[in-house]
Each structure stands twice: as C-alpha cells, then as structure tokens.
Amino acid sequence: MWALGLGAAATRTTNPLVLLLLAAVAGYVVAARRGDAPWSRSYGAFLRLGLLVLGIRLLFAVVLGSPVPGTHVLLTLPEVPLPAWAQGVRIGGRVTAEGLLAALYDGLRLATLLVCVGAANALASPARLLRTLPGALYEAGVAVVVAMTFAPNLVADVQRLRAARRLRGRSDRGVAAVLSVGLPVLEGALERSVALAAAMDTRGFGRTAAVPRRIAVLTAGLTLAGLLGICLAAYGLLTAGGAGWAVPVLVIGLAAAFAGLLLGGRRSVRTRHRPDPWALPEWLTAGSGVAVAAATAWLAALDPLAFAPTVVPPTAPVLPVAAAAAVLFGLLPAFVTPVPPDTTGTTTGSTAGSTTEATATKAAGKATTTARTPSGPGRTP
Amino acid sequence: MITFEQVGVQYADAEAPTIEGVDLTVPEGELCLLVGPSGSGKSTLLGTVSGLVPHFTGGVLHGRVTVGGRDTREHRPRELADLVGTVGQDPRAHFVTDTVEDELAYGMESLGLPSDVMRRRVEETLDLLGLAELRQRALGSLSGGQQQRVAIGSVLTVHPKVLVLDEPTSALDPGAAEEVLAVLQRLVHDLGTTVLMAEHRLERVVQYADQVLLLTPGAPPVLGEPAEIMAHSPVHPPVVGLGRLAGWHPLPLTVRDARRRAAGLRARLDGHRPPAAPAASATGTPLATASRLVVRRGPVPALRGVDLTLHAGTITALMGRNGAGKSTLLGALVGLHAPASGSVDIGGRTPHRTRPAELVRHVGLVPQDPRDLLYGESVTAECASADHDAGAEPGTCRALVERLLPGLPDAVHPRDLSEGQRLTLALAVVLTARPPLILLDEPTRGLDYAAKARLVEILRGLAAEGHGVLLATHDVELAAELSDRTAVLADGEIVADGPTPEVVLGSPAFAPQVAKILAPGPWLTVRQVAGALDRIGPDA
C-alpha cells in the first residue's frame, strides 16, 4: 500500500526534484527496514532497471528526436533518409535541450515508479502478500507466487548447465552458450513444476467444501456480471462523452465482482496459520503511503506549474515546499515498524561450518514487511 | 491399514504392466520396506497408496487399493491428504512455502484445521523432529538432513495414519540418514504410524523394518519377515551377504547380531589378511596436484588450504558430510571455481585458465546429476556430439558405451534411461576425450546394487588401464569396495588421507558393515572374506 501510494504520487509530477526526493524516501525506508531474505536483494536490481529505463528514454530522445519543439540546439546528428512510408519517423537530426530535458523528466518519473515497486518487493515476501488475498483468489495467487519462486531456480539451472557445457569441452562464454542451455533448462523447469504439483496435490491443495449448486451458480453469475460491468465502465471512461453512465456501472460492477469473490471464498476450506496481525504500525504505514499520494495529487491540482516544470523554454525546477513535506511523510514506516529480527546469531551448530549452511544463514533472516509485526505469542526472535 | 487387491498398473506407452498381481495387506503400525532392483515398480506401488497413480501420472490401475477404508480409485490425492503423507527423494521438490514453520503449517491450512489446533501441532512437530531452533529459517538454507526432516514433519502435522517414503535417505550422508531413520522409528513406536518406504541403501534401513516386500520384475511380489526375504533376495546389504557366506541361520540383519555370531568366523580368519592393494598406490605418475587450495563460494571459504595429489592407476574416494566441500574440490579440479589462493595443476595446466576443449583431454567430471551433461535427443545424437566436442573419431563414444554397458538402445532419449544407464552414458561421454583423470560426484545416488556392481567393475577396469579416478561419495560400502585410497574432507579441510583400510577402520562413521562385524580384523568387503575363505579351505 505504502509503495503504491508513493508510486501514485510519482505519476502525478514530472518535477525532477520531487521525483528524486520520492526515490530517496523509498530508498531510505528500504535501507532501514529490509531483512536478509533473498527477495530483499531485488531492490538493487530494480534501481539498476530504473537507471536503464532512464538511459533508454534519453537515447531514444537523441536518436529518434522528440516531439517537443525547441530552439536550443545542442548538436545535430546526420539524419537518415527514410522512405516515404515511414514519414512520421525521424532518425538523427537536431537534438534540442528542451527535448532532452522533457525526456529526462519523463524517464525519471518511470524510474521512480520502478524504484517504488522495487521497494515493495524488497520489503515484503511474496508468500506474505499471498496471505492477505481473499479465499476465492487464493489459487490464482499461488500460481503467481510459484511463478515468482521459479525465477531464482531458473538462474541456478542456467549456471549449472553452463558449467556442464564446460565439462563437455565447449565454451561456456558468450550468447550461444546461454542459448544452447535453453531447452534443458525448460525441461528442468517443467519437471520441477510437475513434481511441485504432485507434492501440493498430496498435501491437500485444492480441497473444496461442498457448496449448494444454487450458490455456485450465483457466484459464477455475479463474478461474470461484475467483470463485464467493469470492462464496460472502463470503455466508457476512456472514450470521450460516456463518463456520465460509466461511473455508476463501474461501482455496480465492482460490487458484483466483490460479492462473487466473497461467495466464492465459501468453497475454500483453507484456514490460516498465524495470520499477520493488522495493527497500528500497519495502519500508519499504509496510511502514510495514501497520504503522500493524496497530498501530491491535491497539491498538483492546486499548482500544476510547480509539479510539471516547463521545458519550453527550459527553466530551473524549484522544489515546492508543501510537496516536499508531503513526500517526507512517506518516511514514517522507517520509524513505526519494528526492525527485522536478525536470526543470524541463532543458528545452531548442527552442521555449522558447511558451505551451504554458512552462506545461507545470512538469508535466513526474515524480512519485515511494512505490514507486519512479530508480536504473535510464542514467537522466537 | 493398506490393502492391495489384485493390483496392477500399466502406463500408456509401456509394453508390459509395471506392476502386476499385487495382493497383500500391510497392518497398522508397521514399517514395511520395499526392496527390489531399479525398474521393479517400487515408486509406482508407493504412488498407488497416495493416489498419485493413476490420478496424477496417468496409466491404468487394475484391482483395488484401499487405505484406511478409502478406495484410491474414488479418492483423489488431495482427498487422501489427511490420511496419507508422502515424502519423495528430493525434499526441495516437496516444499511449497519458504520457511520451516510455514511449511509445517501448509498441509493443515489446506485441510482447513482451526488455527489453535495448528499452533499446537506445529509446536509438537517441531519438538518431535528436533526442529525447534530452525523454525524461522528459510528452507533453502537448511542442510540435506534437516530438509528431509522438515519434509517429513510437514506431512506429519496433519496426523496421517500412513506415511509413504520414496528413498528418503539416498541423498544424505550417513549421519543425516541416521537422523531421519531415528525419527521414523520414533513415529512407528510412539504414534503407531504405518510406514511404507522404498530404499536402495538397505544397509541403512533393513534393521528397522517389520516386514519386507520384495519386488522382482517378472515375478510376483513377496511379503515376509526381513530375515526370510533377505535370505533369497537378489538385493541385500553386506551384513546379509556375510551371513549367507558364513551360513548363519537365522540371518542377522544388524551389525550387532552379526558380531555376536561372528566369533567363529573371526577365529577362522585370524592370521590371514586380505590381498594387499596393488602396489601402484601413490607410485603412479601424478596427474593432478592441488596445493594449499582455497576456494570461496560467496563470502565463506568452501575449501581452506587443501593439499591433494592424484596418481595414475589409483582410485581415490573423497568422503565427508553434506556441504563439507567435496563438490567444490571436484569443481576446482576442472576449473569451474577459480582458486582464491593456492593452486591447482592438471598435467601442467591451470584448469580455470585453460580452454574447456583442451581441458577435457586431461580431466573429466561426471556431475552429481548426469542429466546436466546430456542434452542430445537420443543416445546416438549424444554420442555423435560427444565425438564432435572431443574431436575424436566418429563412433568412439558409441563404442565406449557398448563396452561399458552392452545393449543400450540407440533411439532412446537420455532422460528416459534408468539412473544406471544414464550414468554410464555420461561416463562414456566424458571418456570420449580420453582424459587420464576422471572425477565422479556422488555416482551411486539412485543406483541399485546391480548397477553399483557394474560401476565398480567399470571403474576398476579404468584404473587398471592407468586412469586416475577420484569419486566423491557418501556410500561407505562403495568406498570400501572400490577405492585404494580415501580422503576425508571436513569443513573444507582434509582431515584424513591414506590407504582406504587404514582410514575407514579407524572411523566408526565411515567403516563399512563388514569391518564393523569383523573388527579388529582388516576386512572391508564380503568379497575379500569370500576370497580368503576359499584360500583357507572349507575345514580350516
């Protein structure tokens, strides 16, 4: 919730100072509250991805030109003549400061959004997110989580098979080496997923409670009608002129879909072991995210100029004080949530010293999500 | 508890039924062990109990299997989940969640148990299996034995009446295997759980079994007392082999029983010695030298200053617990890991700086899972590409396969071969480049006794031709049977290195059964004792 709020705030502005501040806030909270679990390391990856996006956006602006008119020509690239059918596309040509600046702001916005998503990823374990889903969506959620845990396995498989290529006397460097292991990696992934499916089946995954036929039909009907309503409303909202009827249809559609999900949940017999408590820190965390988004949206509506600095002509962006204060509100989770427990020291020595053990102990710590406190009775730190 | 009535299973592409005419009952609270060579249908039979066969695997089930009164034809695996717990060979394939505690709770969550019951059972199971200190740990960070215990625990929390285990200890070192077996015995004794287990490493499990079910391809299955079945089973542990040789009756199944009867045999063998290992040990040309080798995997050193020299014509066994650095050492010898300090020298080359195509002429490694090495569509394609990789004459690899294991079909996909066949194919692929030094990582995983005996012969033949062999293994019986020299690795350091008899006789963990029975005599294998008795003559 918190990360979504920050992300939403990021989409409302192109002011680079506000965006950088948002990214910094997200980064600080991650640094303060992330655990030692494998998924925590994804933040760095998202950060790099954000920078890459920024770079690509700038490159496109340089090479393909930008629709922003500008007078400050920085340099002129030789323009590639294109045939008549590609008239709208320009390669090379003038590169203007205004165009570059616009691209920079735009790219920065996207990058900040990615950083916010990365922060969410680093702070919450996928399995924990799954627990907060309603019962009817549980199975879809499992599919997503299983897919997510497959990524690291695939990477490990590729590494192992590249090593095996070396053993057969082929080169293990280069693109060809990575590509040639594709098929065996896929085979391995398939085998693993079949094994996992068998394991889940034997452990009772997908057991359902008997549900009266009437309710089952009602569930299906409600869900279908709801989804249809949402689609219609989305169409209405996006096309001009239909906004009047679209809003009530959207509300009805959402309500119907929600009711369908609730009823569908009755088929599921699942219970939860120690569900995550939702207490004050969780409210504060989620609330701070929403507050940041709301405040930025409100301020952006009041003072659009400060949030979208003009690029034609280029001006130095100023930092709106009110917005900065609103963004800083997002730092709240860094102080109200508990520090993730450090379990590194609690390892017992049963196989201590073995290599896998020692490396993995570091991963044993559990990330504290922004929506959890270790307050259950009997919980060991 | 479990009843099989005229059960047969036939898979879609198979010519003959995998199992046929199984008609027996396993009473409640017994530990029933399934034995038989590879391909005799052990896993299929276990699958019929959990309902995975035929609901998940396909195929046609004849007859009827009832578990606790429920017919598996009408109940899908998930509907048997509260009654049957299934644990496979690889615990990692079994895990659905990511921490110990969540994993233990997962089955109960699926069954919809109230949360106070779940809390209580999780605590009980943590205590029962000695996992309490690991409760918050990520599953990936546990050792093999711990993972297997968590896998067993995760099915125990739903209080199943039947536990089905497919080779639960085959990937584990001797210590970890004992950990798991102790837990199983406790379940049978304290909770009255019925356990059905398949295992190749009989020397580890046969003494715990109440009944043994012998499956032989093409013959009806036999259920009986362990001692009776072992008397004529084609697969049997060394203690039984020794008992048969000495004509003991009833057959002892444990080292302790055998020792009590072995006084006479010890006296007969007194003063004799097994034929000395070929004097080639440590005198052949050195093929590889590691000196003060340190290798880091991540932040921690996996090897800390290892000194090891491998000679031509010598078979060396590398032992040590899971995670002691065995695989890392093998990897460093073939250049997969660059040394952090120290050096590796293979025939005058530094492995990690040598081009792979050149290195394969000097050293070859068969990895833990031979499938990693095989990516052809068929045996023929695999052999052709091996010839190409090694720059050998076309047909070299195929000829090697024929020599090592005659009659391997040409058109079969390598993934469809049995474990033993696959290992042999991978070995042939590696041998195609004619490396003087061959490394094998855990080669006996999943092999039955017959396949193991073939491997022993093959490796002996290679050593006699002057190859140097280094094998990393948990299998103490294999090491005793095969190796001239044993090195024990612990925590990245070599803690013992010397002729196999000296090393294994001095250590209870690594001593084979025959050595334990005939201690303090220097005997390691049934074969040695048989040879000695032949020389002594029948009435000595």
mmCIF file of C-alpha atoms in Angstrom, chain A residues 39 125 127 131 138 160-161 163-171 183-184 187 191 194-207 269-274 347-348 350-351 353-355 357-361 363-364 366 377-380, chain B residues 52 56 77-79 81-82 93-96 98-99 101-103 105-106 109-113 115 118-119 122 133 135-137 141 146 154 297 299-300 302 323 334-336 351 354 356-357 360 365 371-373 375 382 385-386 389 415 429 491:
data_model
loop_
_atom_site.group_PDB
_atom_site.id
_atom_site.type_symbol
_atom_site.label_atom_id
_atom_site.label_comp_id
_atom_site.label_asym_id
_atom_site.label_seq_id
_atom_site.Cartn_x
_atom_site.Cartn_y
_atom_site.Cartn_z
ATOM 1 C CA TRP A 39 13.947 -11.224 -2.100
ATOM 2 C CA SER A 125 7.861 -11.631 0.818
ATOM 3 C CA ALA A 127 4.226 -15.569 0.263
ATOM 4 C CA ARG A 131 -1.837 -14.486 2.746
ATOM 5 C CA TYR A 138 -6.035 -17.928 -3.308
ATOM 6 C CA ARG A 160 24.691 -25.313 -13.556
ATOM 7 C CA LEU A 161 24.157 -26.209 -17.189
ATOM 8 C CA ALA A 163 29.179 -25.348 -16.046
ATOM 9 C CA ALA A 164 28.194 -28.683 -17.573
ATOM 10 C CA ARG A 165 28.886 -27.318 -21.053
ATOM 11 C CA ARG A 166 32.387 -26.587 -19.911
ATOM 12 C CA LEU A 167 32.717 -30.171 -18.744
ATOM 13 C CA ARG A 168 31.943 -31.327 -22.256
ATOM 14 C CA GLY A 169 34.668 -29.170 -23.632
ATOM 15 C CA ARG A 170 32.536 -26.430 -25.107
ATOM 16 C CA SER A 171 32.994 -22.796 -24.360
ATOM 17 C CA LEU A 183 15.979 -26.359 -23.851
ATOM 18 C CA PRO A 184 17.430 -28.360 -20.940
ATOM 19 C CA GLU A 187 12.838 -29.283 -19.427
ATOM 20 C CA GLU A 191 9.932 -31.400 -14.392
ATOM 21 C CA VAL A 194 5.234 -31.313 -12.223
ATOM 22 C CA ALA A 195 6.953 -32.514 -9.048
ATOM 23 C CA LEU A 196 5.665 -29.496 -7.152
ATOM 24 C CA ALA A 197 2.146 -30.041 -8.435
ATOM 25 C CA ALA A 198 2.270 -33.659 -7.255
ATOM 26 C CA ALA A 199 3.556 -32.576 -3.853
ATOM 27 C CA MET A 200 0.846 -29.953 -3.480
ATOM 28 C CA ASP A 201 -1.837 -32.385 -4.545
ATOM 29 C CA THR A 202 -0.797 -34.986 -1.983
ATOM 30 C CA ARG A 203 -0.854 -32.309 0.682
ATOM 31 C CA GLY A 204 -4.433 -31.394 0.089
ATOM 32 C CA PHE A 205 -4.083 -28.366 -2.146
ATOM 33 C CA GLY A 206 -7.358 -27.658 -3.886
ATOM 34 C CA ARG A 207 -9.649 -29.462 -1.477
ATOM 35 C CA VAL A 269 -11.779 -24.772 3.192
ATOM 36 C CA ARG A 270 -8.425 -23.148 3.875
ATOM 37 C CA THR A 271 -7.542 -21.723 7.228
ATOM 38 C CA ARG A 272 -4.553 -19.624 8.102
ATOM 39 C CA HIS A 273 -1.746 -20.425 10.449
ATOM 40 C CA ARG A 274 -0.901 -17.319 12.459
ATOM 41 C CA THR A 347 21.898 -20.693 14.137
ATOM 42 C CA THR A 348 22.687 -23.892 15.877
ATOM 43 C CA SER A 350 24.444 -28.965 13.917
ATOM 44 C CA THR A 351 26.131 -28.622 10.583
ATOM 45 C CA GLY A 353 30.748 -24.545 9.021
ATOM 46 C CA SER A 354 29.478 -26.305 5.966
ATOM 47 C CA THR A 355 29.482 -24.034 2.985
ATOM 48 C CA GLU A 357 24.991 -23.542 5.722
ATOM 49 C CA ALA A 358 27.220 -20.578 6.176
ATOM 50 C CA THR A 359 26.138 -18.717 3.084
ATOM 51 C CA ALA A 360 22.530 -19.462 3.624
ATOM 52 C CA THR A 361 22.401 -18.493 7.241
ATOM 53 C CA ALA A 363 19.475 -15.494 4.050
ATOM 54 C CA ALA A 364 17.663 -16.922 6.994
ATOM 55 C CA LYS A 366 13.127 -12.742 7.696
ATOM 56 C CA PRO A 377 2.574 -15.170 21.235
ATOM 57 C CA GLY A 378 5.450 -17.595 21.478
ATOM 58 C CA ARG A 379 7.294 -16.118 18.528
ATOM 59 C CA THR A 380 11.014 -16.562 18.751
ATOM 60 C CA LEU B 52 -0.862 -40.144 -7.393
ATOM 61 C CA PHE B 56 -1.719 -37.718 -11.409
ATOM 62 C CA PRO B 77 -4.706 -37.481 -3.763
ATOM 63 C CA ARG B 78 -5.957 -34.279 -2.189
ATOM 64 C CA GLU B 79 -8.846 -36.176 -0.618
ATOM 65 C CA ALA B 81 -4.163 -35.868 2.208
ATOM 66 C CA ASP B 82 -5.435 -36.226 5.776
ATOM 67 C CA ALA B 93 10.748 -30.597 -4.823
ATOM 68 C CA HIS B 94 8.293 -31.056 -1.975
ATOM 69 C CA PHE B 95 8.412 -27.591 -0.426
ATOM 70 C CA VAL B 96 5.617 -25.189 -1.242
ATOM 71 C CA ASP B 98 9.686 -20.726 2.139
ATOM 72 C CA THR B 99 10.186 -21.094 5.883
ATOM 73 C CA GLU B 101 7.154 -23.039 10.226
ATOM 74 C CA ASP B 102 5.017 -22.135 7.203
ATOM 75 C CA GLU B 103 5.927 -25.409 5.580
ATOM 76 C CA ALA B 105 1.508 -25.488 8.656
ATOM 77 C CA TYR B 106 0.842 -25.713 4.926
ATOM 78 C CA GLU B 109 -4.046 -24.893 6.151
ATOM 79 C CA SER B 110 -5.111 -26.822 3.077
ATOM 80 C CA LEU B 111 -7.255 -29.107 5.208
ATOM 81 C CA GLY B 112 -8.868 -26.170 6.952
ATOM 82 C CA LEU B 113 -7.930 -27.011 10.537
ATOM 83 C CA SER B 115 -5.845 -22.113 13.994
ATOM 84 C CA MET B 118 -2.463 -25.680 14.022
ATOM 85 C CA ARG B 119 -0.473 -23.749 16.604
ATOM 86 C CA VAL B 122 3.291 -27.091 14.787
ATOM 87 C CA GLU B 133 15.657 -23.960 16.657
ATOM 88 C CA ARG B 135 11.547 -22.669 12.924
ATOM 89 C CA GLN B 136 12.144 -19.274 11.344
ATOM 90 C CA ARG B 137 14.838 -20.405 8.947
ATOM 91 C CA SER B 141 19.374 -22.572 3.999
ATOM 92 C CA GLN B 146 17.349 -31.003 8.079
ATOM 93 C CA SER B 154 5.310 -31.139 7.028
ATOM 94 C CA ARG B 297 31.822 -19.750 -2.612
ATOM 95 C CA PRO B 299 31.777 -14.884 1.336
ATOM 96 C CA VAL B 300 32.881 -18.087 3.049
ATOM 97 C CA ALA B 302 34.476 -23.693 0.952
ATOM 98 C CA GLY B 323 28.410 -29.490 2.452
ATOM 99 C CA VAL B 334 38.043 -28.993 -13.551
ATOM 100 C CA GLY B 335 38.271 -25.225 -13.421
ATOM 101 C CA LEU B 336 34.668 -24.423 -12.525
ATOM 102 C CA PRO B 351 42.284 -25.560 -15.030
ATOM 103 C CA THR B 354 42.579 -23.488 -19.799
ATOM 104 C CA PRO B 356 37.442 -26.179 -21.995
ATOM 105 C CA ALA B 357 38.114 -28.010 -25.255
ATOM 106 C CA VAL B 360 38.636 -32.229 -21.333
ATOM 107 C CA LEU B 365 33.965 -34.782 -14.391
ATOM 108 C CA ARG B 371 21.424 -35.329 -16.871
ATOM 109 C CA ASP B 372 23.220 -31.972 -16.769
ATOM 110 C CA LEU B 373 25.777 -33.398 -19.141
ATOM 111 C CA TYR B 375 21.314 -32.760 -23.938
ATOM 112 C CA GLU B 382 24.507 -37.701 -27.700
ATOM 113 C CA SER B 385 28.012 -34.688 -30.325
ATOM 114 C CA ALA B 386 30.435 -36.097 -27.756
ATOM 115 C CA ASP B 389 33.207 -31.988 -28.821
ATOM 116 C CA ARG B 415 16.050 -38.716 -19.902
ATOM 117 C CA VAL B 429 30.727 -39.050 -22.979
ATOM 118 C CA ASP B 491 34.746 -28.133 6.839
#
